[in-house]
CSV table of N, CA, C and O in Angstrom, one decimal:
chain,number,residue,atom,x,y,z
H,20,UNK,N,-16.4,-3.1,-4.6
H,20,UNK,CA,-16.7,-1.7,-5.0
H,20,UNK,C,-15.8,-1.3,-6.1
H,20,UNK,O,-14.6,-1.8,-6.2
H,21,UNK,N,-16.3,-0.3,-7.2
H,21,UNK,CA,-15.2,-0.4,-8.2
H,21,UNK,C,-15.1,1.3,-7.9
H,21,UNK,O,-15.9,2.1,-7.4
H,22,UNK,N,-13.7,1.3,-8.6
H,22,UNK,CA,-12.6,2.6,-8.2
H,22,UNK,C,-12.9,3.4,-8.3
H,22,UNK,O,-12.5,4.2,-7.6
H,23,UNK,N,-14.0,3.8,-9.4
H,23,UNK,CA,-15.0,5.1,-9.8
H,23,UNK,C,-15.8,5.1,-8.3
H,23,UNK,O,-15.4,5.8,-7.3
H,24,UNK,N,-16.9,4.5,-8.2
H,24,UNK,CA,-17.6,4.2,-6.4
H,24,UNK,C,-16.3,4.8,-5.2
H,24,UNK,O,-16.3,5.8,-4.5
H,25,UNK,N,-15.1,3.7,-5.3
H,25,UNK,CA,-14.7,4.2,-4.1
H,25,UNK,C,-14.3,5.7,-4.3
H,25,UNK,O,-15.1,6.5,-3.8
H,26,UNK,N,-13.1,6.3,-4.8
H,26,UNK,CA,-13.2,7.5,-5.5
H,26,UNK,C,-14.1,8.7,-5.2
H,26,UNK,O,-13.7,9.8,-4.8
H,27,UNK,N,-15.5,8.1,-5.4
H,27,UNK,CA,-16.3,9.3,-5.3
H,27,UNK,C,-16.9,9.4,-3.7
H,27,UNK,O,-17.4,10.4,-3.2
H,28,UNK,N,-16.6,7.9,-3.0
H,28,UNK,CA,-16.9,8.0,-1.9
H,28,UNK,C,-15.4,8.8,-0.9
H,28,UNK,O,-15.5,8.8,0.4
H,29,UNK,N,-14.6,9.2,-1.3
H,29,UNK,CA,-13.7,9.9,-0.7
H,29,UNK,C,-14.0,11.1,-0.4
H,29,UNK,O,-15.1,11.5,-1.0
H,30,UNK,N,-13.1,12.3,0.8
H,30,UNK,CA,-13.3,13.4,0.3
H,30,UNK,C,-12.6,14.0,0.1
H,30,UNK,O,-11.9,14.5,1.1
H,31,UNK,N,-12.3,14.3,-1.4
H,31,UNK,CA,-11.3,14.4,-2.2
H,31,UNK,C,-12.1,16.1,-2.7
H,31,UNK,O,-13.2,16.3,-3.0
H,32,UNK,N,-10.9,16.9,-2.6
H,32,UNK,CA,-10.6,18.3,-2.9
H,32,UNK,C,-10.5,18.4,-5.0
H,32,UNK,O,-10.1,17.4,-5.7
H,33,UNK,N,-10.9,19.4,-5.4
H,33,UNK,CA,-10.7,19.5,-6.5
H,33,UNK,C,-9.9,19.3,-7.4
H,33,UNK,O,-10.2,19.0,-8.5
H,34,UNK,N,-8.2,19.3,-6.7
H,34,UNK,CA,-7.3,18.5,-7.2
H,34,UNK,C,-7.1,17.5,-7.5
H,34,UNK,O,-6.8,17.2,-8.7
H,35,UNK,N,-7.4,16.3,-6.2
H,35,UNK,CA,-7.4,15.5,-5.7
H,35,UNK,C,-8.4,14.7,-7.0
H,35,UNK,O,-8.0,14.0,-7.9
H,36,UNK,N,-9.9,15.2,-6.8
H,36,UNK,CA,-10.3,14.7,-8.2
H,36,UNK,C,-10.0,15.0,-9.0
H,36,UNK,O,-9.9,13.9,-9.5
H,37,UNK,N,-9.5,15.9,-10.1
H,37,UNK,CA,-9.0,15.9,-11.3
H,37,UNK,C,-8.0,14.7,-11.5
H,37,UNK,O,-8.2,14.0,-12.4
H,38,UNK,N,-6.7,14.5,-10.2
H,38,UNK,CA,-5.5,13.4,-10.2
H,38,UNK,C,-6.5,11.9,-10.6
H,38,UNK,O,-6.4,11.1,-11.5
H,39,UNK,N,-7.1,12.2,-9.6
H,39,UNK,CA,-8.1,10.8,-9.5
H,39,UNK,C,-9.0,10.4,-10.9
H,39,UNK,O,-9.2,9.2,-11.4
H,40,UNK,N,-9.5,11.5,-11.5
H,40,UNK,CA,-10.5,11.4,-12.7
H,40,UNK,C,-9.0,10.6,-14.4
H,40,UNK,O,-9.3,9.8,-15.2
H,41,UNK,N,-8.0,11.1,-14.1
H,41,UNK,CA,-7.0,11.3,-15.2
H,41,UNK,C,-6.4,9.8,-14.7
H,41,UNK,O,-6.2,9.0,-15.7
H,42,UNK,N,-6.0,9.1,-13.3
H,42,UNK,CA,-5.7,7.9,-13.3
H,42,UNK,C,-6.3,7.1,-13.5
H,42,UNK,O,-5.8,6.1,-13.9
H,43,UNK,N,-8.0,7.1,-13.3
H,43,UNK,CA,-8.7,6.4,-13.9
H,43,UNK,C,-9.0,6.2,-15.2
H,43,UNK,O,-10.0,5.4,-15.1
H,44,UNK,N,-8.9,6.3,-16.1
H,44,UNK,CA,-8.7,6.6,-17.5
H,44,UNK,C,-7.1,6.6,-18.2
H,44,UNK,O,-6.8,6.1,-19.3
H,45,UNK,N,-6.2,7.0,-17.4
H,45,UNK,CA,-4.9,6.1,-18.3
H,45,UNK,C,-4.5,5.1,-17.2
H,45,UNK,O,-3.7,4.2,-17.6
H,46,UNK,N,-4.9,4.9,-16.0
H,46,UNK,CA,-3.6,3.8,-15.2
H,46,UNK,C,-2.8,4.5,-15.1
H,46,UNK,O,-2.3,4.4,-13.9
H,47,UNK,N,-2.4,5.1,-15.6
H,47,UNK,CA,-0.6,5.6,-15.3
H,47,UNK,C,0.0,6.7,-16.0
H,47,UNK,O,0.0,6.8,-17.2
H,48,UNK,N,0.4,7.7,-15.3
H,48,UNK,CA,0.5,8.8,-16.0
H,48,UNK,C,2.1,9.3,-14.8
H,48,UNK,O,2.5,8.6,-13.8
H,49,UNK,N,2.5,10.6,-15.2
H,49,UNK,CA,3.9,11.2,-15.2
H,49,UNK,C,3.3,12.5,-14.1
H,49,UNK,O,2.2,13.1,-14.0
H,50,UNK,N,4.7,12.7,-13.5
H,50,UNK,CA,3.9,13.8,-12.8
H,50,UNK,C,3.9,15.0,-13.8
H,50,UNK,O,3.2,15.9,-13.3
H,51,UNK,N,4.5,15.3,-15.2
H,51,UNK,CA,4.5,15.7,-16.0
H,51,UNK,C,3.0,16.4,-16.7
H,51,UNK,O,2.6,17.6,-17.1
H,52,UNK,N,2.3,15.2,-16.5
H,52,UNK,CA,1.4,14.6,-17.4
H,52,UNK,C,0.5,15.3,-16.4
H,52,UNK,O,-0.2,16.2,-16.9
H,53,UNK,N,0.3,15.1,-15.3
H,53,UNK,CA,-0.3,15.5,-13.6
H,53,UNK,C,-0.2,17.4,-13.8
H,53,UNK,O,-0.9,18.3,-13.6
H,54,UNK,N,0.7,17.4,-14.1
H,54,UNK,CA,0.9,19.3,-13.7
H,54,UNK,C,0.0,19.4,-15.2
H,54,UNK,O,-0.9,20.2,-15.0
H,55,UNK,N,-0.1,19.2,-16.0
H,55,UNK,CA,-0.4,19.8,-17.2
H,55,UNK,C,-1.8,19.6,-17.5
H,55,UNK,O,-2.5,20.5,-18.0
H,56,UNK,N,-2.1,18.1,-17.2
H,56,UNK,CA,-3.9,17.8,-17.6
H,56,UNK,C,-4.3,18.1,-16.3
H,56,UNK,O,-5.4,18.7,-16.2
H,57,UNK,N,-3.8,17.7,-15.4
H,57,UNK,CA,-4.9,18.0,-14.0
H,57,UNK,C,-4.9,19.4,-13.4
H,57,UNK,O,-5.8,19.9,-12.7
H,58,UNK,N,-3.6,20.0,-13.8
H,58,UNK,CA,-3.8,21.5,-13.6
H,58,UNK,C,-3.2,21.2,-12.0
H,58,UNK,O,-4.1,21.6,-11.3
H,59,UNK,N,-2.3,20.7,-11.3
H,59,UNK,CA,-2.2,20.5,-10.1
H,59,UNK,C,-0.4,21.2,-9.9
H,59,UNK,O,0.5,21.0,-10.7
H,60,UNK,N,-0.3,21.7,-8.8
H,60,UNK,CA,0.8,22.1,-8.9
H,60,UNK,C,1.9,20.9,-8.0
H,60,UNK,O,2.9,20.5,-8.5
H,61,UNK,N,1.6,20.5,-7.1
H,61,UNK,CA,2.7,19.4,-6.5
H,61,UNK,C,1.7,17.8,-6.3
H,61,UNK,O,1.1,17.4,-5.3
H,62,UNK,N,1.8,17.4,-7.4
H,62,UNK,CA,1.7,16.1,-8.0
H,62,UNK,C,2.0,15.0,-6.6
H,62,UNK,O,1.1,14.2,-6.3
H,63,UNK,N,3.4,15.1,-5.5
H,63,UNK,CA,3.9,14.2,-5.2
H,63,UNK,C,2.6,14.3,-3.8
H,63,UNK,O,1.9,13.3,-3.5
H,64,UNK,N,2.6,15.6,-3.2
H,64,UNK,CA,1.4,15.7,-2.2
H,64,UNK,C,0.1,15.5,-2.7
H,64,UNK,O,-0.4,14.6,-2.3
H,65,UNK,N,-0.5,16.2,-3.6
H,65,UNK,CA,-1.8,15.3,-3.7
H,65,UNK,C,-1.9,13.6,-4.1
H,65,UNK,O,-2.9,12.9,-4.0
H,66,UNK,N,-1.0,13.2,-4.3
H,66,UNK,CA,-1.0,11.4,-4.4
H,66,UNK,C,-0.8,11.3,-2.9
H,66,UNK,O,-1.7,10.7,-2.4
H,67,UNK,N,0.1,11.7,-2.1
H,67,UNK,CA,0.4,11.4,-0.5
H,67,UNK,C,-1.2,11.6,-0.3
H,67,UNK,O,-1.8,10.5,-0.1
H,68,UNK,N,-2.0,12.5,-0.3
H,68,UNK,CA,-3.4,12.8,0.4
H,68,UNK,C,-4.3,12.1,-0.3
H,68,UNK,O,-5.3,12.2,0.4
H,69,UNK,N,-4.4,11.4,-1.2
H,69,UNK,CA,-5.0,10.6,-1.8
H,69,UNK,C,-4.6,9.2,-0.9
H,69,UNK,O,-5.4,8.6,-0.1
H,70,UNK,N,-3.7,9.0,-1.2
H,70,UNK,CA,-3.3,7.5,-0.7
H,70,UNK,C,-3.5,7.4,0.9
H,70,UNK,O,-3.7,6.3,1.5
H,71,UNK,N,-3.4,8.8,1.9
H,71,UNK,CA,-3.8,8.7,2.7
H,71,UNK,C,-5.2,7.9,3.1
H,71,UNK,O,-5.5,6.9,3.8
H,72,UNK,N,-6.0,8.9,2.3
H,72,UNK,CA,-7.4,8.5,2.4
H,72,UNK,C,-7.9,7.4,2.3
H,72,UNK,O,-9.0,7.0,2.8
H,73,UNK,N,-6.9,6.5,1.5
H,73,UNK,CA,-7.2,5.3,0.8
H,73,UNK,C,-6.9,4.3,1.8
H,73,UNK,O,-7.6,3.3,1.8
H,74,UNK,N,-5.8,4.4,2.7
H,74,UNK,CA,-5.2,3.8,3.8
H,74,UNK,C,-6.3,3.6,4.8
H,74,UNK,O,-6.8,2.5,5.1
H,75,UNK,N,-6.7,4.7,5.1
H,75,UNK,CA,-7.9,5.3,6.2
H,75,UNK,C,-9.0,4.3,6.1
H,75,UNK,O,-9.2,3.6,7.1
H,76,UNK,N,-9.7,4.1,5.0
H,76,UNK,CA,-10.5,3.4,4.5
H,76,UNK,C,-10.2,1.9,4.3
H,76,UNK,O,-11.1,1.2,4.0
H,77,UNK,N,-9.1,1.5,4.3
H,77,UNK,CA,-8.7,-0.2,4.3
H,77,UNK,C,-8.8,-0.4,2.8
H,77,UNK,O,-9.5,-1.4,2.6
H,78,UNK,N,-8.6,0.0,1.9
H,78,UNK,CA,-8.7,0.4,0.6
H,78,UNK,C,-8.0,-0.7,-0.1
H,78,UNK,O,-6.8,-0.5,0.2
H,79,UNK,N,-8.1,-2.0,-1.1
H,79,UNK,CA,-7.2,-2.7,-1.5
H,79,UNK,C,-6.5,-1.7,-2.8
H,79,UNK,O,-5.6,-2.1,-3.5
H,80,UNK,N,-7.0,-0.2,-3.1
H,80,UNK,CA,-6.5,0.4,-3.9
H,80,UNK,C,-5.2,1.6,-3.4
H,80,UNK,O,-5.4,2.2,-2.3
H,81,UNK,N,-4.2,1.8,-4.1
H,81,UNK,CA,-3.4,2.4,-3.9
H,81,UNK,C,-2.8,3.0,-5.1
H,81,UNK,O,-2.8,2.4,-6.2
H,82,UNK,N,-2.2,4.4,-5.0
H,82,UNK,CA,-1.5,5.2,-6.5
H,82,UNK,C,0.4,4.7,-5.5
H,82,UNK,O,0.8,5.0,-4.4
H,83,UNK,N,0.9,4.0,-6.7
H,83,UNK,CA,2.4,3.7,-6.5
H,83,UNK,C,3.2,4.5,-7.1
H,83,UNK,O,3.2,4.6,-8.3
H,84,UNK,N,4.2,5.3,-6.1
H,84,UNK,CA,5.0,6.1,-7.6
H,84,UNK,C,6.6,5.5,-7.0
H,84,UNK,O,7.2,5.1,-6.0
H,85,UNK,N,6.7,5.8,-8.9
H,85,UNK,CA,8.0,4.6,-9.1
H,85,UNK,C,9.5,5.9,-9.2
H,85,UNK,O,9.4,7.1,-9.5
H,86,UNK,N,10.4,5.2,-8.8
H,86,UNK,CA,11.3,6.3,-8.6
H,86,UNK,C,11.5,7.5,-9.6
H,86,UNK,O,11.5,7.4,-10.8
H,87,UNK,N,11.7,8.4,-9.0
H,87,UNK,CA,11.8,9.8,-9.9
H,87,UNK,C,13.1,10.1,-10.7
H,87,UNK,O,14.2,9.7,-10.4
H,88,UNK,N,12.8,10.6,-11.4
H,88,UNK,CA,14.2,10.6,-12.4
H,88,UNK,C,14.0,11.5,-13.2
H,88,UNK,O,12.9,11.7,-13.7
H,89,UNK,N,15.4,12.4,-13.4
H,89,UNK,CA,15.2,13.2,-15.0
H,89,UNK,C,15.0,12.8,-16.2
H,89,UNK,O,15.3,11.7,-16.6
H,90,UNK,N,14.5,13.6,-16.9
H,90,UNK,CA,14.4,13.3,-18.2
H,90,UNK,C,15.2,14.0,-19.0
H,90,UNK,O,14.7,15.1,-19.5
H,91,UNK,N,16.5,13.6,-19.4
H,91,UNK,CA,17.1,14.4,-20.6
H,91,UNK,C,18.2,15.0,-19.6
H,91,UNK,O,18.0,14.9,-18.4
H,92,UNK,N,19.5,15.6,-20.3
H,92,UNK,CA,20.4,16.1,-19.4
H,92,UNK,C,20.3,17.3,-19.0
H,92,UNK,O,20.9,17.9,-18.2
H,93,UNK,N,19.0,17.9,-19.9
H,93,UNK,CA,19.1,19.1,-19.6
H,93,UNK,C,17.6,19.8,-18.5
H,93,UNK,O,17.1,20.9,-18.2
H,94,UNK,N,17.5,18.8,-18.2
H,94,UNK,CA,16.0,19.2,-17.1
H,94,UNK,C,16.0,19.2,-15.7
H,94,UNK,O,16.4,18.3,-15.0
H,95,UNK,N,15.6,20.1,-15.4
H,95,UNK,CA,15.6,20.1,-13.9
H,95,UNK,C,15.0,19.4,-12.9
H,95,UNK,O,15.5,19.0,-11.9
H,96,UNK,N,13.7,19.4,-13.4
H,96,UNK,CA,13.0,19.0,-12.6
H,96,UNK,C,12.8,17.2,-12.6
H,96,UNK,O,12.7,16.6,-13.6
H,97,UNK,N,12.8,16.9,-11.9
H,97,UNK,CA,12.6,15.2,-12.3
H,97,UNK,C,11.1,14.6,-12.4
H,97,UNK,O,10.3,15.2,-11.7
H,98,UNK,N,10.8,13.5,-13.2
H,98,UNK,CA,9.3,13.0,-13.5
H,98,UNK,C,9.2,12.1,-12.4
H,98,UNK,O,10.2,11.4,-12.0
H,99,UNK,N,8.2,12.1,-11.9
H,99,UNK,CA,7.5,11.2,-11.1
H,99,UNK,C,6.9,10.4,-12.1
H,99,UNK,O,6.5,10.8,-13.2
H,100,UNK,N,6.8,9.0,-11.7
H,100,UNK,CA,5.5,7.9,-12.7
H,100,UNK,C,4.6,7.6,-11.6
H,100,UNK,O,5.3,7.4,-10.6
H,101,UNK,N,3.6,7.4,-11.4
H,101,UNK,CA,2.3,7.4,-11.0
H,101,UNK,C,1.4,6.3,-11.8
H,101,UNK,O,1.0,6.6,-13.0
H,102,UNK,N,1.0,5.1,-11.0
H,102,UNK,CA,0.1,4.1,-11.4
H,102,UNK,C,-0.7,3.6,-10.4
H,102,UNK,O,-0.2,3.0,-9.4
H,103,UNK,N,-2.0,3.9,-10.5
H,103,UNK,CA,-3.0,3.2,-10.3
H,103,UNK,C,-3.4,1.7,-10.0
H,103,UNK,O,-4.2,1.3,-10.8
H,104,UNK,N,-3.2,0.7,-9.0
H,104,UNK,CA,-2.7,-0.6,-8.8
H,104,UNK,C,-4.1,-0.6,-7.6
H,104,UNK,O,-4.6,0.3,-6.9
H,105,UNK,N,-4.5,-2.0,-7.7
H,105,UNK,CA,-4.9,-2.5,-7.2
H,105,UNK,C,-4.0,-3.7,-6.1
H,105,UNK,O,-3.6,-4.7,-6.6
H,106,UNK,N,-3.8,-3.5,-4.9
H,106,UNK,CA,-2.8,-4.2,-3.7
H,106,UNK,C,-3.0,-5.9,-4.2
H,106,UNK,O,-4.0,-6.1,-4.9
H,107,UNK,N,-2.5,-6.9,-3.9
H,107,UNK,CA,-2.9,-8.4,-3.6
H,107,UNK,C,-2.4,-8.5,-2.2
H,107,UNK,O,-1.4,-8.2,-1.6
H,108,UNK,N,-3.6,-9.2,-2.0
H,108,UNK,CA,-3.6,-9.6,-0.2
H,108,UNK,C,-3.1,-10.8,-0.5
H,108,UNK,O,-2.8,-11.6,0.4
């Protein structure tokens, strides 16, 4: 099944697809990148509800996020990185 198929066979909330539409097309994007093109306000929960789904389903697909960190000394908020990975069994 490819990731577009499985994807659309979820049921994923309007957020949930925008996150989904934006990983499929870069692989990998910032939770930065997530609040601004996908228009989503907490990035870290809609990937949790995504990946849920994905679990649910035996999904060899998973969104990995890689430790969070500031950017710059002067930022508050810290970036999430978010990639799109296919599991190996």
């Amino acid at each position: 099944m490819s990731i577009s198929n499985l994807f659309s066979s979820l049921n994923l909330n309007p957020e949930e697809q925008r996150v989904c539409a934006l990983l499929q097309k870069q692989r990998q994007c910032t939770s930065v990148e997530l609040i601004s093109k996908a228009k989503v306000s907490n990035p870290a929960a809609i990937i949790e509800g995504i990946n849920q789904q994905l679990i649910a389903i035996q999904s060899p697909w998973c969104i990995l996020c890689s430790a969070t960190r500031s950017v710059g000394r002067q930022s508050a908020a810290p970036v999430g990185y978010y990639r799109l990975l296919k599991k190996i069994i």
